[in-house]
CSV table of C-alpha atoms in Angstrom, one decimal:
chain,number,residue,atom,x,y,z
A,44,UNK,CA,0.0,0.0,0.0
A,45,UNK,CA,1.3,3.4,-1.0
A,46,UNK,CA,2.1,5.7,1.9
A,47,UNK,CA,0.3,9.0,1.2
A,48,UNK,CA,1.8,12.0,3.0
A,49,UNK,CA,0.8,15.6,3.0
A,50,UNK,CA,3.0,18.0,1.2
A,51,UNK,CA,2.0,20.8,3.6
A,52,UNK,CA,4.5,21.8,6.2
A,53,UNK,CA,3.3,22.2,9.8
A,54,UNK,CA,3.4,25.9,9.5
A,55,UNK,CA,1.4,25.8,6.2
A,56,UNK,CA,-1.2,23.5,7.7
A,57,UNK,CA,-1.6,25.7,10.7
A,58,UNK,CA,-2.3,28.8,8.5
A,59,UNK,CA,-4.7,26.7,6.4
A,60,UNK,CA,-6.6,25.6,9.5
A,61,UNK,CA,-6.9,29.2,10.5
A,62,UNK,CA,-8.2,30.2,7.0
A,63,UNK,CA,-10.7,27.4,7.2
A,64,UNK,CA,-11.5,27.9,10.9
A,65,UNK,CA,-11.7,24.2,11.3
A,66,UNK,CA,-10.4,21.6,13.7
A,67,UNK,CA,-8.5,19.2,11.5
A,68,UNK,CA,-7.6,18.2,8.0
A,69,UNK,CA,-7.5,14.6,6.7
A,70,UNK,CA,-5.7,13.9,3.5
A,71,UNK,CA,-7.9,12.0,1.0
A,72,UNK,CA,-6.4,12.5,-2.4
A,73,UNK,CA,-3.0,13.1,-3.8
A,74,UNK,CA,-2.7,13.5,-7.6
A,75,UNK,CA,0.9,12.3,-7.9
A,76,UNK,CA,-0.2,9.1,-6.2
A,77,UNK,CA,-3.8,8.6,-7.4
A,78,UNK,CA,-3.5,10.3,-10.7
A,79,UNK,CA,-4.3,13.8,-12.2
A,80,UNK,CA,-7.8,12.6,-13.3
A,81,UNK,CA,-11.3,13.6,-12.5
A,82,UNK,CA,-12.4,10.0,-12.1
A,83,UNK,CA,-9.7,9.3,-9.5
A,84,UNK,CA,-10.7,12.5,-7.7
A,85,UNK,CA,-14.4,11.7,-7.5
A,86,UNK,CA,-13.9,8.0,-6.7
A,87,UNK,CA,-12.0,9.1,-3.5
A,88,UNK,CA,-13.5,12.4,-2.6
A,89,UNK,CA,-17.2,12.0,-3.2
A,90,UNK,CA,-19.5,11.8,-0.2
A,91,UNK,CA,-16.7,13.1,2.1
A,92,UNK,CA,-18.4,16.3,3.4
A,93,UNK,CA,-16.6,19.6,3.4
A,94,UNK,CA,-13.3,19.4,1.5
A,95,UNK,CA,-10.4,21.7,0.5
A,96,UNK,CA,-8.4,21.3,-2.7
A,97,UNK,CA,-4.8,22.4,-2.4
A,98,UNK,CA,-2.7,22.9,-5.5
A,99,UNK,CA,1.1,23.5,-5.8
A,100,UNK,CA,2.5,25.0,-8.9
A,101,UNK,CA,5.9,25.3,-10.5
A,102,UNK,CA,6.1,29.0,-9.4
A,103,UNK,CA,6.1,28.0,-5.7
A,104,UNK,CA,2.5,29.0,-5.1
A,105,UNK,CA,0.1,27.0,-2.9
A,106,UNK,CA,-3.5,27.8,-3.6
A,107,UNK,CA,-6.9,26.3,-4.0
A,108,UNK,CA,-10.6,26.3,-3.0
A,109,UNK,CA,-12.9,25.2,-0.2
A,110,UNK,CA,-16.3,23.6,-0.6
A,111,UNK,CA,-18.6,23.1,2.3
A,112,UNK,CA,-20.8,20.7,0.3
A,113,UNK,CA,-20.0,17.1,-0.5
A,114,UNK,CA,-19.0,16.1,-4.1
A,115,UNK,CA,-21.4,13.5,-5.5
A,116,UNK,CA,-20.8,13.8,-9.3
A,117,UNK,CA,-24.2,15.3,-9.6
A,118,UNK,CA,-23.4,17.0,-12.9
A,119,UNK,CA,-24.7,20.4,-11.8
A,120,UNK,CA,-23.7,23.6,-10.1
A,121,UNK,CA,-23.8,23.5,-6.3
A,122,UNK,CA,-25.1,26.2,-4.0
A,123,UNK,CA,-22.4,26.8,-1.4
A,124,UNK,CA,-22.5,30.0,0.6
A,125,UNK,CA,-19.4,29.1,2.6
A,126,UNK,CA,-17.0,28.3,-0.3
A,127,UNK,CA,-14.0,30.5,-1.2
A,128,UNK,CA,-10.7,30.5,-3.1
A,129,UNK,CA,-7.5,31.1,-1.3
A,130,UNK,CA,-3.8,31.6,-1.7
A,131,UNK,CA,-1.8,30.0,1.1
A,132,UNK,CA,1.7,30.9,-0.2
A,133,UNK,CA,3.0,33.0,-3.0
A,134,UNK,CA,6.6,33.4,-4.2
A,135,UNK,CA,7.7,34.2,-0.7
A,136,UNK,CA,9.2,31.5,1.5
A,137,UNK,CA,6.7,32.1,4.3
A,138,UNK,CA,2.9,31.6,4.1
A,139,UNK,CA,1.2,34.7,2.8
A,140,UNK,CA,-2.5,33.9,3.0
A,141,UNK,CA,-5.2,35.6,0.9
A,142,UNK,CA,-8.9,34.7,0.8
A,143,UNK,CA,-11.1,35.3,-2.3
A,144,UNK,CA,-14.8,35.2,-1.5
A,145,UNK,CA,-17.5,34.1,-3.9
A,146,UNK,CA,-19.8,36.6,-5.7
A,147,UNK,CA,-22.6,34.1,-6.4
A,148,UNK,CA,-23.3,31.2,-4.1
A,149,UNK,CA,-25.6,29.6,-6.7
A,150,UNK,CA,-22.7,28.6,-8.9
A,151,UNK,CA,-19.9,28.4,-6.3
A,152,UNK,CA,-18.9,24.9,-7.2
A,153,UNK,CA,-19.4,22.8,-10.3
A,154,UNK,CA,-19.7,19.1,-9.4
A,155,UNK,CA,-19.2,17.0,-12.5
A,156,UNK,CA,-17.7,13.6,-12.9
A,157,UNK,CA,-15.7,14.8,-15.9
A,158,UNK,CA,-14.0,17.6,-14.0
A,159,UNK,CA,-11.5,17.8,-11.1
A,160,UNK,CA,-12.1,20.5,-8.4
A,161,UNK,CA,-14.0,23.2,-10.2
A,162,UNK,CA,-15.0,26.4,-8.6
A,163,UNK,CA,-17.4,29.0,-10.0
A,164,UNK,CA,-18.3,27.7,-13.4
A,165,UNK,CA,-14.6,27.6,-14.5
A,166,UNK,CA,-13.3,30.4,-12.4
A,167,UNK,CA,-10.7,27.9,-11.1
A,168,UNK,CA,-10.3,24.4,-12.3
A,169,UNK,CA,-7.6,22.1,-10.9
A,170,UNK,CA,-6.4,19.1,-13.0
A,171,UNK,CA,-7.9,20.7,-16.0
A,172,UNK,CA,-8.9,18.1,-18.7
A,173,UNK,CA,-7.2,15.4,-16.7
A,174,UNK,CA,-3.8,17.0,-16.8
A,175,UNK,CA,-1.4,18.5,-14.2
A,176,UNK,CA,-2.5,22.0,-15.1
A,177,UNK,CA,-4.7,24.7,-13.7
A,178,UNK,CA,-7.3,26.7,-15.6
A,179,UNK,CA,-8.5,30.0,-14.4
A,180,UNK,CA,-10.8,32.7,-15.7
A,181,UNK,CA,-11.0,35.7,-13.4
A,182,UNK,CA,-13.6,37.3,-15.7
A,183,UNK,CA,-16.2,34.8,-14.6
A,184,UNK,CA,-18.4,36.6,-12.1
A,185,UNK,CA,-18.5,33.9,-9.4
A,186,UNK,CA,-15.3,34.8,-7.5
A,187,UNK,CA,-13.4,38.0,-7.1
A,188,UNK,CA,-9.7,37.5,-7.8
A,189,UNK,CA,-6.7,38.2,-10.0
A,190,UNK,CA,-4.9,35.2,-11.4
A,191,UNK,CA,-1.5,36.8,-10.6
A,192,UNK,CA,-2.5,37.1,-6.9
A,193,UNK,CA,-4.0,33.7,-6.7
A,194,UNK,CA,-1.4,31.5,-8.3
A,195,UNK,CA,1.1,33.8,-10.1
A,196,UNK,CA,-0.2,32.7,-13.4
A,197,UNK,CA,1.8,29.5,-13.1
A,198,UNK,CA,-0.4,26.9,-14.9
A,199,UNK,CA,1.7,23.8,-14.4
A,200,UNK,CA,0.9,21.8,-11.3
A,201,UNK,CA,3.4,19.9,-9.3
A,202,UNK,CA,0.7,18.4,-7.0
A,203,UNK,CA,-2.9,18.6,-6.2
A,204,UNK,CA,-4.2,17.4,-2.8
A,205,UNK,CA,-7.7,17.2,-1.4
A,206,UNK,CA,-8.4,17.1,2.3
A,207,UNK,CA,-11.5,16.4,4.3
A,208,UNK,CA,-12.2,19.4,6.5
A,209,UNK,CA,-13.2,18.4,10.0
A,210,UNK,CA,-14.8,20.5,12.7
A,211,UNK,CA,-15.8,23.4,10.4
A,212,UNK,CA,-16.9,26.3,12.6
A,213,UNK,CA,-14.7,25.0,15.5
A,214,UNK,CA,-13.7,28.5,16.3
A,215,UNK,CA,-15.7,31.4,17.7
A,216,UNK,CA,-15.7,34.6,15.8
A,217,UNK,CA,-14.5,36.5,18.8
A,218,UNK,CA,-12.5,35.1,21.7
A,219,UNK,CA,-14.4,34.1,24.9
A,220,UNK,CA,-11.7,35.9,26.9
A,221,UNK,CA,-9.2,38.5,25.8
A,222,UNK,CA,-5.5,37.8,26.3
A,223,UNK,CA,-2.4,39.7,25.1
A,224,UNK,CA,-0.4,37.0,23.2
A,225,UNK,CA,2.8,38.9,22.8
A,226,UNK,CA,6.3,38.8,24.4
A,227,UNK,CA,5.4,42.1,26.1
A,228,UNK,CA,2.2,40.5,27.4
A,229,UNK,CA,4.2,37.6,28.9
A,230,UNK,CA,6.6,40.0,30.6
A,231,UNK,CA,3.7,42.0,32.1
A,232,UNK,CA,2.3,38.8,33.5
A,233,UNK,CA,5.6,37.7,35.0
A,234,UNK,CA,6.1,41.0,36.7
A,235,UNK,CA,2.5,41.2,37.9
A,236,UNK,CA,2.9,37.8,39.5
A,237,UNK,CA,6.1,38.8,41.2
A,238,UNK,CA,4.5,41.9,42.7
A,239,UNK,CA,1.7,40.0,44.4
A,240,UNK,CA,2.1,40.0,48.1
A,241,UNK,CA,-0.1,38.6,51.0
A,242,UNK,CA,-1.7,41.3,53.0
A,243,UNK,CA,-0.6,39.6,56.2
A,244,UNK,CA,2.9,40.5,57.4
A,245,UNK,CA,3.3,37.0,59.0
A,246,UNK,CA,2.8,35.3,55.6
A,247,UNK,CA,5.7,35.7,53.2
A,248,UNK,CA,4.2,33.7,50.3
A,249,UNK,CA,0.9,32.4,49.0
A,250,UNK,CA,0.4,28.7,49.6
A,251,UNK,CA,-1.4,27.1,46.7
A,252,UNK,CA,-2.6,23.4,46.8
A,253,UNK,CA,-2.9,21.2,43.8
A,254,UNK,CA,-5.5,18.4,43.9
A,255,UNK,CA,-6.9,16.3,41.1
A,256,UNK,CA,-7.1,12.8,39.6
A,257,UNK,CA,-4.1,10.7,38.7
A,258,UNK,CA,-2.6,11.8,35.4
A,259,UNK,CA,-4.3,15.2,35.2
A,260,UNK,CA,-1.0,17.0,35.3
A,261,UNK,CA,-0.5,18.4,38.8
A,262,UNK,CA,3.3,18.0,39.0
A,263,UNK,CA,3.6,18.9,35.3
A,264,UNK,CA,1.8,22.2,36.0
A,265,UNK,CA,4.3,23.1,38.7
A,266,UNK,CA,7.2,22.1,36.3
A,267,UNK,CA,5.6,24.3,33.6
A,268,UNK,CA,5.4,27.3,35.8
A,269,UNK,CA,8.9,26.8,37.0
A,270,UNK,CA,10.1,26.4,33.4
A,271,UNK,CA,8.6,29.8,32.5
A,272,UNK,CA,10.6,31.5,35.3
A,273,UNK,CA,13.7,29.5,34.7
A,274,UNK,CA,13.8,30.3,31.0
A,275,UNK,CA,14.0,26.7,29.9
A,276,UNK,CA,11.9,23.5,30.3
A,277,UNK,CA,12.6,21.9,33.7
A,278,UNK,CA,11.3,18.9,35.6
A,279,UNK,CA,11.9,19.6,39.3
A,280,UNK,CA,8.8,17.7,40.4
A,281,UNK,CA,8.4,14.1,39.5
A,282,UNK,CA,5.9,13.8,36.7
A,283,UNK,CA,4.7,11.1,34.4
A,284,UNK,CA,1.7,9.0,33.3
A,285,UNK,CA,0.7,5.9,35.2
A,286,UNK,CA,-2.5,4.2,36.3
A,287,UNK,CA,-1.6,5.1,39.9
A,288,UNK,CA,-0.2,8.3,41.4
A,289,UNK,CA,3.3,9.2,40.5
A,290,UNK,CA,3.4,11.6,43.5
A,291,UNK,CA,3.5,9.7,46.8
A,292,UNK,CA,4.6,12.4,49.1
A,293,UNK,CA,3.2,15.8,50.1
A,294,UNK,CA,5.6,18.3,48.6
A,295,UNK,CA,6.1,22.0,48.8
A,296,UNK,CA,7.8,23.7,45.9
A,297,UNK,CA,9.0,27.2,45.4
A,298,UNK,CA,9.3,28.7,42.0
A,299,UNK,CA,12.9,29.4,41.0
A,300,UNK,CA,13.4,32.5,38.9
A,301,UNK,CA,16.3,32.7,36.5
A,302,UNK,CA,17.1,36.3,37.5
A,303,UNK,CA,17.0,35.5,41.2
A,304,UNK,CA,13.9,37.7,41.8
A,305,UNK,CA,11.5,36.1,44.3
A,306,UNK,CA,8.2,34.7,43.1
A,307,UNK,CA,5.6,34.8,46.0
A,308,UNK,CA,4.2,31.3,45.7
A,309,UNK,CA,4.6,28.0,47.4
A,310,UNK,CA,3.0,25.2,45.3
A,311,UNK,CA,1.8,22.2,47.4
A,312,UNK,CA,1.6,19.0,45.4
A,313,UNK,CA,-0.3,16.0,46.7
A,314,UNK,CA,-1.0,12.4,45.8
A,315,UNK,CA,-3.4,12.0,42.9
A,316,UNK,CA,-7.1,11.1,43.4
A,317,UNK,CA,-8.2,7.6,42.4
A,318,UNK,CA,-11.7,6.1,42.1
A,319,UNK,CA,-11.1,2.9,44.1
A,320,UNK,CA,-11.2,3.2,47.9
A,321,UNK,CA,-7.8,2.5,49.6
A,322,UNK,CA,-5.9,3.9,46.6
A,323,UNK,CA,-4.7,7.5,45.9
A,324,UNK,CA,-5.1,10.4,48.2
A,325,UNK,CA,-7.3,9.7,51.2
A,326,UNK,CA,-10.0,12.4,51.1
A,327,UNK,CA,-9.9,12.4,54.9
A,328,UNK,CA,-6.4,14.0,54.7
A,329,UNK,CA,-7.7,17.0,52.7
A,330,UNK,CA,-8.8,19.0,55.8
A,331,UNK,CA,-5.4,18.3,57.4
A,332,UNK,CA,-3.7,19.7,54.4
A,333,UNK,CA,-5.9,22.7,54.2
A,334,UNK,CA,-5.3,23.6,57.8
A,335,UNK,CA,-1.6,23.2,57.5
A,336,UNK,CA,-1.1,20.0,59.7
A,337,UNK,CA,0.7,18.0,57.1
A,338,UNK,CA,4.5,18.6,56.8
A,339,UNK,CA,6.6,18.7,53.6
A,340,UNK,CA,7.6,15.2,52.4
A,341,UNK,CA,4.9,13.4,54.4
A,342,UNK,CA,4.4,10.0,52.9
A,343,UNK,CA,0.7,9.5,52.2
A,344,UNK,CA,-1.1,6.4,53.3
A,345,UNK,CA,-4.2,5.8,51.1
A,346,UNK,CA,-5.8,3.6,53.8
A,347,UNK,CA,-5.3,5.9,56.8
A,348,UNK,CA,-5.6,9.5,57.7
A,349,UNK,CA,-2.6,11.3,59.3
A,350,UNK,CA,-2.7,11.2,63.1
A,351,UNK,CA,-1.5,13.9,65.5
A,352,UNK,CA,1.2,11.6,66.8
A,353,UNK,CA,2.6,11.1,63.3
A,354,UNK,CA,6.3,12.3,62.8
A,355,UNK,CA,6.4,15.9,61.7
A,356,UNK,CA,2.6,16.5,62.3
A,357,UNK,CA,2.1,20.3,62.6
A,358,UNK,CA,0.0,20.7,65.8
A,359,UNK,CA,-0.4,24.4,65.7
A,360,UNK,CA,-0.1,25.6,62.2
A,361,UNK,CA,0.2,29.3,61.6
A,362,UNK,CA,-1.5,31.2,58.8
A,363,UNK,CA,1.6,30.9,56.6
A,364,UNK,CA,1.3,27.0,56.9
A,365,UNK,CA,-2.3,27.0,55.8
A,366,UNK,CA,-3.6,26.7,52.2
A,367,UNK,CA,-4.7,30.0,50.7
A,368,UNK,CA,-6.1,28.7,47.4
A,369,UNK,CA,-7.0,25.2,46.2
A,370,UNK,CA,-6.4,24.4,42.5
A,371,UNK,CA,-8.3,21.4,41.1
A,372,UNK,CA,-6.3,20.2,38.2
A,373,UNK,CA,-8.4,18.2,35.7
A,374,UNK,CA,-7.6,16.6,32.4
A,375,UNK,CA,-9.8,18.8,30.2
A,376,UNK,CA,-10.3,16.1,27.6
A,377,UNK,CA,-11.9,13.7,30.2
A,378,UNK,CA,-14.4,16.0,31.7
A,379,UNK,CA,-17.3,14.2,30.0
A,380,UNK,CA,-16.2,10.8,31.3
A,381,UNK,CA,-15.4,11.7,34.9
A,382,UNK,CA,-16.8,8.8,36.9
A,383,UNK,CA,-19.5,9.3,39.6
A,384,UNK,CA,-17.0,8.3,42.3
A,385,UNK,CA,-14.4,10.9,41.1
A,386,UNK,CA,-17.1,13.6,40.9
A,387,UNK,CA,-18.1,12.6,44.5
A,388,UNK,CA,-14.5,13.1,45.7
A,389,UNK,CA,-14.2,16.4,43.9
A,390,UNK,CA,-17.4,17.6,45.5
A,391,UNK,CA,-16.2,16.5,48.9
A,392,UNK,CA,-13.1,18.6,48.4
A,393,UNK,CA,-15.3,21.6,47.4
A,394,UNK,CA,-17.3,21.0,50.6
A,395,UNK,CA,-14.1,21.1,52.7
A,396,UNK,CA,-12.9,24.3,51.1
A,397,UNK,CA,-16.3,26.0,51.7
A,398,UNK,CA,-16.1,25.1,55.4
A,399,UNK,CA,-12.8,26.9,55.6
A,400,UNK,CA,-13.7,29.7,53.1
A,401,UNK,CA,-10.8,28.8,50.9
A,402,UNK,CA,-11.2,29.8,47.2
A,403,UNK,CA,-11.0,27.2,44.4
A,404,UNK,CA,-9.7,27.5,40.9
A,405,UNK,CA,-10.2,24.7,38.3
A,406,UNK,CA,-7.4,24.3,35.8
A,407,UNK,CA,-8.3,22.2,32.7
A,408,UNK,CA,-5.1,20.8,31.3
A,409,UNK,CA,-4.4,19.2,27.9
A,410,UNK,CA,-6.3,21.7,25.8
A,411,UNK,CA,-4.5,20.3,22.7
A,412,UNK,CA,-6.3,17.0,23.3
A,413,UNK,CA,-9.6,18.8,23.6
A,414,UNK,CA,-9.1,20.6,20.3
A,415,UNK,CA,-6.6,19.5,17.7
A,416,UNK,CA,-6.5,23.0,16.3
A,417,UNK,CA,-4.5,23.9,19.4
A,418,UNK,CA,-1.8,21.3,18.9
A,419,UNK,CA,0.7,23.7,17.5
A,420,UNK,CA,-0.5,27.0,19.0
A,421,UNK,CA,-2.8,27.6,22.0
A,422,UNK,CA,-3.3,31.3,21.3
A,423,UNK,CA,-6.8,30.5,20.0
A,424,UNK,CA,-7.8,28.6,23.1
A,425,UNK,CA,-10.6,31.0,23.9
A,426,UNK,CA,-11.9,30.8,20.4
A,427,UNK,CA,-12.2,27.0,20.5
A,428,UNK,CA,-15.8,26.0,21.0
A,429,UNK,CA,-14.7,22.6,22.2
A,430,UNK,CA,-12.6,24.1,25.1
A,431,UNK,CA,-15.4,26.5,26.1
A,432,UNK,CA,-17.8,23.6,26.0
A,433,UNK,CA,-15.6,21.6,28.4
A,434,UNK,CA,-15.3,24.6,30.8
A,435,UNK,CA,-19.1,24.9,30.8
A,436,UNK,CA,-19.5,21.2,31.4
A,437,UNK,CA,-17.2,21.2,34.3
A,438,UNK,CA,-19.1,24.1,35.8
A,439,UNK,CA,-22.3,22.1,35.5
A,440,UNK,CA,-20.7,19.1,37.2
A,441,UNK,CA,-19.0,20.8,40.1
A,442,UNK,CA,-20.8,24.1,40.4
A,443,UNK,CA,-17.6,26.1,40.1
A,444,UNK,CA,-18.2,29.5,38.5
A,445,UNK,CA,-16.9,29.9,35.0
A,446,UNK,CA,-14.7,32.8,36.0
A,447,UNK,CA,-12.9,30.3,38.2
A,448,UNK,CA,-12.2,27.8,35.5
A,449,UNK,CA,-9.1,28.3,33.2
A,450,UNK,CA,-7.6,26.1,30.5
A,451,UNK,CA,-3.9,25.4,30.1
A,452,UNK,CA,-1.3,23.3,28.3
A,453,UNK,CA,1.5,21.9,30.3
A,454,UNK,CA,5.0,21.4,28.9
A,455,UNK,CA,5.2,17.6,28.1
A,456,UNK,CA,7.1,16.7,24.9
A,457,UNK,CA,8.5,20.2,24.2
A,458,UNK,CA,12.2,20.8,24.7
A,459,UNK,CA,12.0,24.6,24.4
A,460,UNK,CA,9.6,27.2,25.7
A,461,UNK,CA,6.8,28.6,23.6
A,462,UNK,CA,5.4,32.1,24.1
A,463,UNK,CA,1.7,31.0,23.8
A,464,UNK,CA,2.0,28.2,26.3
A,465,UNK,CA,3.9,30.4,28.7
A,466,UNK,CA,1.2,33.1,28.6
A,467,UNK,CA,-1.6,30.6,29.2
A,468,UNK,CA,0.2,29.2,32.2
A,469,UNK,CA,1.0,32.6,33.6
A,470,UNK,CA,-2.6,33.7,33.2
A,471,UNK,CA,-3.7,30.7,35.3
A,472,UNK,CA,-1.2,31.5,38.0
A,473,UNK,CA,-2.2,35.2,38.1
A,474,UNK,CA,-5.9,34.1,38.6
A,475,UNK,CA,-5.0,31.8,41.5
A,476,UNK,CA,-3.0,34.5,43.1
A,477,UNK,CA,-6.0,36.9,42.8
A,478,UNK,CA,-8.2,34.4,44.5
A,479,UNK,CA,-5.6,33.8,47.2
A,480,UNK,CA,-5.3,37.5,47.8
A,481,UNK,CA,-9.1,37.6,48.2
A,482,UNK,CA,-8.8,34.9,50.8
A,483,UNK,CA,-6.7,37.2,53.0
A,484,UNK,CA,-9.1,40.0,52.5
A,485,UNK,CA,-11.9,37.9,54.0
A,486,UNK,CA,-10.0,36.9,57.1
A,487,UNK,CA,-10.8,38.5,60.5
A,488,UNK,CA,-8.1,40.8,61.8
A,489,UNK,CA,-7.4,38.5,64.8
A,490,UNK,CA,-5.9,35.9,62.3
A,491,UNK,CA,-2.9,38.1,61.9
A,492,UNK,CA,-1.5,36.8,65.1
A,493,UNK,CA,-2.4,33.2,64.6
């Protein structure tokens, strides 16, 4: 069997996804493999739903057309009010996208078994007359374009590919939340986080607790935050994927900054939650963690709650030992399949935080697994309908307000930092610090001396 591979680079595919505002592309047809013929095209591409035809010519241009309607070899014009022509790349080395809209949706696509991809009654025909050529007639009124802009008047085709377009309309027109995705925006966030300070003199740093199911990315989130401030990808906390918790001890981690400037946070990592009783973090230990009774490096026992006579047990914890904000870290791609037992444990944690008036932030990890459009760049995370849907679903399940639910992508396979991932992580950290600051604002004054 012939191995059919896309000619698009990752960068070109990313730009095309943005042009199409879709979730994914699946390669169906490749002319150099299947043949520059209309019959081969229709045999493979009919009844495939929305498709995009991508042509590559000898002038270095990448161009084509999108059809939202399935090809069926119907022998007629197709009404398609979502179709358009595009140039993905011109003579430049980098993508230079242009979009050419239709003028008449009634004849947007010509679906005929004797023709390859045919847009606008012959405005653009790929594999013209079963050859590796392109035919274009900009004078036809269906599309507004100049041939020079579209494909540089290079009529010889090196390749023609057709992709099934998946998840059309996967992106919102306007972002659900506004974020500044620039290097300057990242620097502002880093400085803003550094400048947070507990309003109690006896508390030098905010203490943030991570709780969540096994494999959700608690330790990875700390490593990701630390990486941003270190300036390179680090792995201080033990992280990994397993059916049981990788973290066995209660650990306190301080963020190390590359420039030596202090970061006012202590992240507290715990054993992961598991469905089965007698495994994972014992929910009975949660109040002890929240109140500051459990010492750093305490070895959790899933079958028994810590006792006051345990080595290192903090009998009289001060305010600086207590938790100031709880962060529920959840694999965002599994929200729909959270078991009843896991939901019950998460609700119990919520109950304990309410008793102590400790704020809760939910962090949904693995946004790139929720929406494949975000695999290469997460800057459209708040335009992703799938991500917003998961946030809303988690709100319904746990009753956490939407403004206390944020999505992130942890560093996992990456070897170098990426600006978009950094900004999403820092935005989450800023939000948890804002909540922690609010916790101190609600404390009675007498707490200052406790």
